[in-house]
Coordinates of C-alpha atoms in Angstrom, one line a residue:
M1 CA 2.5 4.9 -12.4
S2 CA 5.9 5.4 -14.3
D3 CA 7.6 2.8 -16.8
R4 CA 10.3 3.2 -15.2
V5 CA 9.0 1.1 -12.1
E6 CA 7.2 -1.2 -14.7
Q7 CA 10.0 -2.2 -16.4
A8 CA 12.0 -2.7 -12.2
A9 CA 8.9 -5.0 -12.0
A10 CA 9.5 -7.1 -15.7
E11 CA 13.3 -7.7 -14.9
W12 CA 12.2 -8.4 -10.7
A13 CA 9.4 -11.1 -12.9
L14 CA 12.2 -12.2 -14.8
R15 CA 14.5 -13.1 -12.7
H16 CA 12.1 -16.3 -10.7
P17 CA 12.8 -17.8 -8.8
L18 CA 15.3 -15.9 -6.7
D19 CA 18.4 -17.0 -4.0
A20 CA 18.6 -15.7 -0.3
A21 CA 20.5 -12.9 -2.2
G22 CA 17.3 -12.0 -4.5
E23 CA 14.3 -12.3 -1.9
A24 CA 16.3 -10.3 0.4
A25 CA 16.6 -7.3 -2.7
I26 CA 13.2 -7.6 -3.6
E27 CA 12.0 -7.4 -0.7
A28 CA 13.5 -4.0 0.3
W29 CA 12.2 -2.9 -4.0
L30 CA 8.8 -3.9 -2.4
A31 CA 9.0 -1.6 1.0
E32 CA 9.7 1.5 -0.7
D33 CA 7.0 2.3 -2.6
P34 CA 2.9 0.2 -2.0
V35 CA 2.6 1.0 -5.6
H36 CA 5.8 -2.4 -6.3
A37 CA 3.6 -5.1 -5.8
G38 CA 0.6 -4.2 -8.0
A39 CA 3.6 -3.9 -10.7
L40 CA 5.2 -6.2 -10.0
L41 CA 1.9 -8.4 -9.7
R42 CA 0.3 -7.1 -13.2
A43 CA 4.0 -8.1 -14.9
M44 CA 4.1 -11.2 -13.4
A45 CA 0.8 -12.1 -14.6
G46 CA 1.9 -10.8 -18.3
L47 CA 4.4 -13.3 -17.9
S48 CA 2.8 -16.0 -17.9
L49 CA 0.4 -14.9 -20.9
V50 CA 3.4 -14.3 -22.6
D51 CA 4.7 -17.7 -22.8
Q52 CA 1.2 -19.0 -23.2
A53 CA 0.8 -16.9 -26.6
I54 CA 4.7 -17.8 -27.7
A55 CA 4.4 -21.8 -27.1
P56 CA 4.8 -23.4 -29.5
P57 CA 1.7 -25.0 -31.1
A58 CA 0.6 -28.9 -30.2
D59 CA 1.1 -30.4 -33.7
R60 CA 4.7 -28.8 -33.4
V61 CA 7.8 -29.9 -31.3
A62 CA 9.6 -27.2 -29.5
P63 CA 13.5 -26.3 -29.9
A64 CA 15.4 -28.3 -27.4
H65 CA 17.3 -25.2 -26.6
P66 CA 15.7 -22.2 -27.6
A67 CA 17.9 -19.5 -27.4
P68 CA 17.5 -18.1 -23.2
H69 CA 18.7 -14.8 -24.3
A70 CA 16.6 -13.5 -27.3
R71 CA 13.7 -14.8 -24.8
R72 CA 14.5 -12.9 -21.8
R73 CA 14.9 -9.6 -24.3
F74 CA 11.5 -10.4 -26.1
L75 CA 9.7 -10.8 -22.4
A76 CA 11.2 -8.1 -20.9
G77 CA 9.8 -5.7 -23.9
A78 CA 6.8 -7.6 -23.9
A79 CA 6.2 -7.5 -20.4
A80 CA 6.3 -3.7 -20.1
A81 CA 3.7 -3.3 -23.4
L82 CA 2.2 -5.9 -22.0
A83 CA 1.8 -3.8 -18.0
A84 CA 1.5 -0.8 -20.0
S85 CA -1.9 -1.9 -22.1
V86 CA -3.2 -3.9 -18.9
T87 CA -2.5 -0.1 -17.4
G88 CA -5.0 1.3 -20.6
L89 CA -7.4 -0.6 -21.2
F90 CA -8.5 -1.5 -17.4
G91 CA -7.4 1.9 -16.0
W92 CA -10.4 3.6 -16.6
Q93 CA -12.6 0.7 -14.6
Y94 CA -10.2 0.2 -12.0
W95 CA -8.1 3.5 -11.6
R96 CA -11.1 5.3 -9.6
A97 CA -8.8 7.7 -7.9
Q98 CA -10.2 10.8 -5.4
H99 CA -9.2 13.4 -3.3
V100 CA -10.9 14.3 0.1
E101 CA -10.2 17.3 2.4
T102 CA -12.7 18.0 5.9
A103 CA -12.9 21.8 7.2
R104 CA -12.7 22.5 11.0
G105 CA -15.8 20.5 12.1
E106 CA -16.3 18.6 9.4
I107 CA -16.6 14.9 9.4
R108 CA -17.3 12.7 6.3
R109 CA -18.3 9.4 5.6
L110 CA -16.9 8.3 1.9
P111 CA -17.9 4.7 0.8
L112 CA -15.8 3.8 -1.4
A113 CA -15.6 1.5 -4.6
D114 CA -14.6 -1.4 -3.6
G115 CA -17.7 -1.2 -0.6
S116 CA -15.0 -0.4 2.1
V117 CA -15.7 2.3 3.9
A118 CA -13.6 5.4 4.8
M119 CA -14.6 8.2 7.7
I120 CA -12.7 11.0 7.7
N121 CA -12.1 13.1 10.5
T122 CA -12.1 17.4 11.0
D123 CA -9.1 18.7 8.7
S124 CA -7.5 16.1 7.1
A125 CA -7.1 15.0 3.5
L126 CA -6.6 12.4 1.8
S127 CA -6.2 10.8 -1.8
V128 CA -7.8 7.1 -2.6
T129 CA -6.6 5.3 -5.7
L130 CA -8.5 1.4 -6.1
E131 CA -6.4 -0.2 -8.9
R132 CA -6.5 -4.1 -10.2
N133 CA -4.6 -5.6 -8.1
I134 CA -3.8 -2.8 -5.4
R135 CA -6.2 -0.1 -3.7
R136 CA -4.2 2.5 -2.1
I137 CA -4.8 5.5 0.1
S138 CA -2.6 8.2 0.9
L139 CA -2.8 10.3 3.9
D140 CA -1.3 14.2 3.6
H141 CA -2.2 15.0 7.0
G142 CA -5.0 14.2 9.5
Q143 CA -6.8 11.4 10.9
A144 CA -9.5 8.9 8.9
W145 CA -11.0 5.2 9.7
F146 CA -10.9 2.6 7.5
Q147 CA -13.8 -1.1 6.9
V148 CA -12.3 -3.0 4.7
A149 CA -13.5 -4.7 2.4
K150 CA -12.2 -8.0 2.3
D151 CA -10.7 -8.5 -1.1
R152 CA -7.2 -10.7 -1.2
A153 CA -6.9 -10.1 -4.7
R154 CA -6.2 -6.4 -3.5
P155 CA -4.4 -5.9 -0.6
F156 CA -5.9 -2.4 0.7
V157 CA -2.2 0.1 1.6
V158 CA -2.5 2.9 3.3
D159 CA 0.6 6.0 2.9
A160 CA 1.3 7.8 5.9
G161 CA 4.5 9.5 5.3
I162 CA 6.8 8.2 7.6
A163 CA 4.4 5.0 7.9
L164 CA 2.2 2.5 5.8
V165 CA -0.2 0.0 7.0
R166 CA -1.7 -3.2 5.0
A167 CA -4.5 -4.5 6.2
V168 CA -7.4 -7.2 3.7
G169 CA -10.7 -6.8 5.5
T170 CA -10.0 -5.1 8.7
A171 CA -11.0 -1.6 10.2
F172 CA -8.3 0.8 11.8
S173 CA -7.5 3.9 11.7
V174 CA -4.9 5.4 11.2
E175 CA -3.9 9.8 12.2
R176 CA -0.7 11.4 10.4
R177 CA 0.2 14.4 12.5
D178 CA 3.5 16.6 13.1
Q179 CA 4.8 15.0 15.7
G180 CA 4.3 11.2 14.2
V181 CA 2.2 9.0 13.8
E182 CA 0.0 7.2 14.4
I183 CA -3.0 2.6 14.4
A184 CA -5.3 1.7 16.2
V185 CA -7.0 -1.7 15.2
T186 CA -10.9 -1.9 16.3
E187 CA -11.2 -5.0 13.7
G188 CA -9.2 -8.2 12.3
T189 CA -5.2 -7.6 12.0
V190 CA -2.9 -5.2 10.1
A191 CA 0.4 -4.7 9.5
V192 CA 2.4 -2.0 9.6
W193 CA 6.0 -0.6 8.4
A194 CA 8.0 2.5 8.5
A195 CA 8.5 4.2 5.2
D196 CA 12.4 4.1 5.5
A197 CA 12.9 0.5 6.5
S198 CA 14.3 -2.3 5.3
G199 CA 11.0 -3.7 5.1
A200 CA 10.5 -4.8 8.0
M201 CA 6.4 -5.3 8.8
T202 CA 4.6 -5.1 12.8
I203 CA 1.4 -7.2 12.8
I204 CA -1.5 -4.9 15.4
E205 CA -4.6 -7.0 15.9
A206 CA -7.9 -5.5 17.3
G207 CA -7.2 -3.3 20.3
Q208 CA -3.5 -2.6 19.9
F209 CA -2.4 0.6 18.9
A210 CA 1.2 1.3 16.9
R211 CA 3.2 4.7 17.9
F212 CA 5.7 6.2 15.2
H213 CA 8.3 8.8 15.1
A214 CA 10.2 10.7 12.2
G215 CA 13.4 8.2 12.3
A216 CA 12.2 5.6 13.6
T217 CA 12.5 1.6 11.8
A218 CA 10.5 0.4 14.3
P219 CA 6.8 2.1 15.8
V220 CA 6.2 2.0 19.9
V221 CA 2.9 -0.6 20.4
G222 CA 0.2 -1.0 23.1
T223 CA -2.5 -2.8 23.6
A224 CA -5.4 -0.5 25.1
P225 CA -9.2 -1.3 23.9
A226 CA -11.1 1.0 26.1
A227 CA -8.7 3.8 25.3
I228 CA -9.2 3.2 20.9
T229 CA -12.7 3.6 21.8
R230 CA -13.1 6.2 23.2
A231 CA -10.1 8.0 20.9
L232 CA -12.8 7.1 18.1
A233 CA -15.8 8.5 19.5
W234 CA -16.2 11.3 17.0
R235 CA -17.1 8.4 14.5
S236 CA -20.4 9.6 16.1
G237 CA -20.2 13.1 16.4
E238 CA -18.7 12.7 19.8
I239 CA -15.7 13.3 22.6
A240 CA -15.3 10.5 25.5
L241 CA -13.5 12.0 27.8
E242 CA -12.0 9.5 30.8
N243 CA -10.2 11.7 33.3
E244 CA -8.9 13.3 30.9
T245 CA -7.4 17.2 31.6
V246 CA -9.8 20.1 31.0
S247 CA -6.6 21.5 28.9
N248 CA -6.7 17.7 26.7
A249 CA -10.1 18.2 26.6
V250 CA -10.3 21.3 25.4
G251 CA -7.5 20.9 22.6
Q252 CA -9.7 18.5 21.8
F253 CA -13.0 20.6 21.1
N254 CA -10.9 23.1 20.0
R255 CA -10.0 21.5 16.3
Y256 CA -13.9 20.3 16.1
N257 CA -15.3 24.1 16.8
R258 CA -13.9 27.9 15.6
Q259 CA -15.5 29.0 19.1
Q260 CA -12.7 28.8 20.4
L261 CA -12.4 27.3 24.6
V262 CA -10.0 29.5 26.2
I263 CA -8.7 27.8 29.7
E264 CA -7.6 30.7 31.8
D265 CA -6.4 29.6 35.1
Q266 CA -4.1 26.5 34.3
D267 CA -4.7 25.2 38.1
L268 CA -8.3 24.5 36.8
A269 CA -6.1 23.4 33.2
R270 CA -4.9 20.7 35.4
E271 CA -8.7 19.3 36.5
R272 CA -9.8 15.7 35.6
L273 CA -13.2 14.7 34.6
I274 CA -14.7 11.8 33.1
G275 CA -17.7 12.6 30.7
L276 CA -19.4 12.2 27.0
F277 CA -19.9 15.7 24.6
Q278 CA -20.9 16.6 22.2
I279 CA -18.0 17.8 19.3
D280 CA -20.0 20.7 18.1
K281 CA -21.6 22.0 21.3
P282 CA -18.6 23.4 23.4
G283 CA -21.0 25.8 25.3
D284 CA -22.6 22.6 26.7
F285 CA -18.8 22.0 27.6
A286 CA -18.2 24.5 29.3
A287 CA -21.4 24.5 31.5
T288 CA -20.2 21.7 32.6
L289 CA -17.2 23.1 33.3
A290 CA -18.9 26.2 35.5
T291 CA -21.1 23.5 37.4
S292 CA -18.2 20.5 38.2
F293 CA -15.4 23.4 38.8
D294 CA -17.3 26.9 40.6
A295 CA -15.6 28.5 37.6
Q296 CA -17.1 31.6 35.2
V297 CA -18.1 31.5 31.5
T298 CA -17.6 34.6 29.3
I299 CA -19.1 33.5 25.8
T300 CA -18.4 35.7 22.8
P301 CA -18.6 34.7 18.7
Q302 CA -15.0 33.7 19.0
E303 CA -14.3 32.2 22.3
I304 CA -15.4 30.8 25.6
R305 CA -13.3 31.9 28.1
I306 CA -13.9 29.6 31.4
A307 CA -11.7 31.3 34.5
R308 CA -12.3 29.9 38.4
K309 CA -14.4 32.7 40.2
K310 CA -13.2 35.0 42.3
P311 CA -13.1 34.9 46.5
E312 CA -15.8 37.6 45.7
Q313 CA -17.8 36.2 42.7
R314 CA -18.9 32.8 45.0

């Protein structure tokens, strides 16, 4: 964390109590970056300790009118120094940063030092930083599902670029793709907000999702518990289809497998089907298509091509 952020946090701490304009300004500053909240907490804790350190002994009487400007200068410097010293003192213990990437077809279960668990989907990348006052996840791309250990003193914040998520003890997934970000809650409640908004949050609960698109200040929110459960079947190595098009199903399989499915017939691509399939067995899926839609399958090491049989082949 930069010295600039720590200094700004110390200045905000010194301004308390705030008027209405100050409250709005600090909310905007907190919304700029998840690290601001942790810095402010450290600065306020630092001020408390500094106040105790400069309090007069019980057998001495404090001046009736202490010099406020001198005290503010002292507190500003002391708070920033204390925040820095806290970072140095506890950094090795609380700042456990790690970067994780998954390859095509890889699904990884990642236990975190705070007791939380991250399930990371194929072709994803994220960074984890567990600080003294905040737990931060930066999702660079892909998807992850989080089972968050309860710790009210350290909010769990996921930064997905255009959107952020905050939780304490809950379970939810975050998917970051070129077309936007989607958050789905499987347990508890989370707060979500656009990174470039003015701090306005949307609360979503178990069975709900929120979709963010670039430039939008608020997400599209919906309720679809069954669809969320099917969409997260990848956690157990499965693809769950419920009236999905063949084209959509093929797209899901191809995310996980080097041997790509290719549908040669557009009418077949528009067909719909129901079923539960193993992610790493595209051949079984192709066999189901062959049986269900009277299709022909051609297999090479790189591809599985599927097309409807010609009349002379039936």
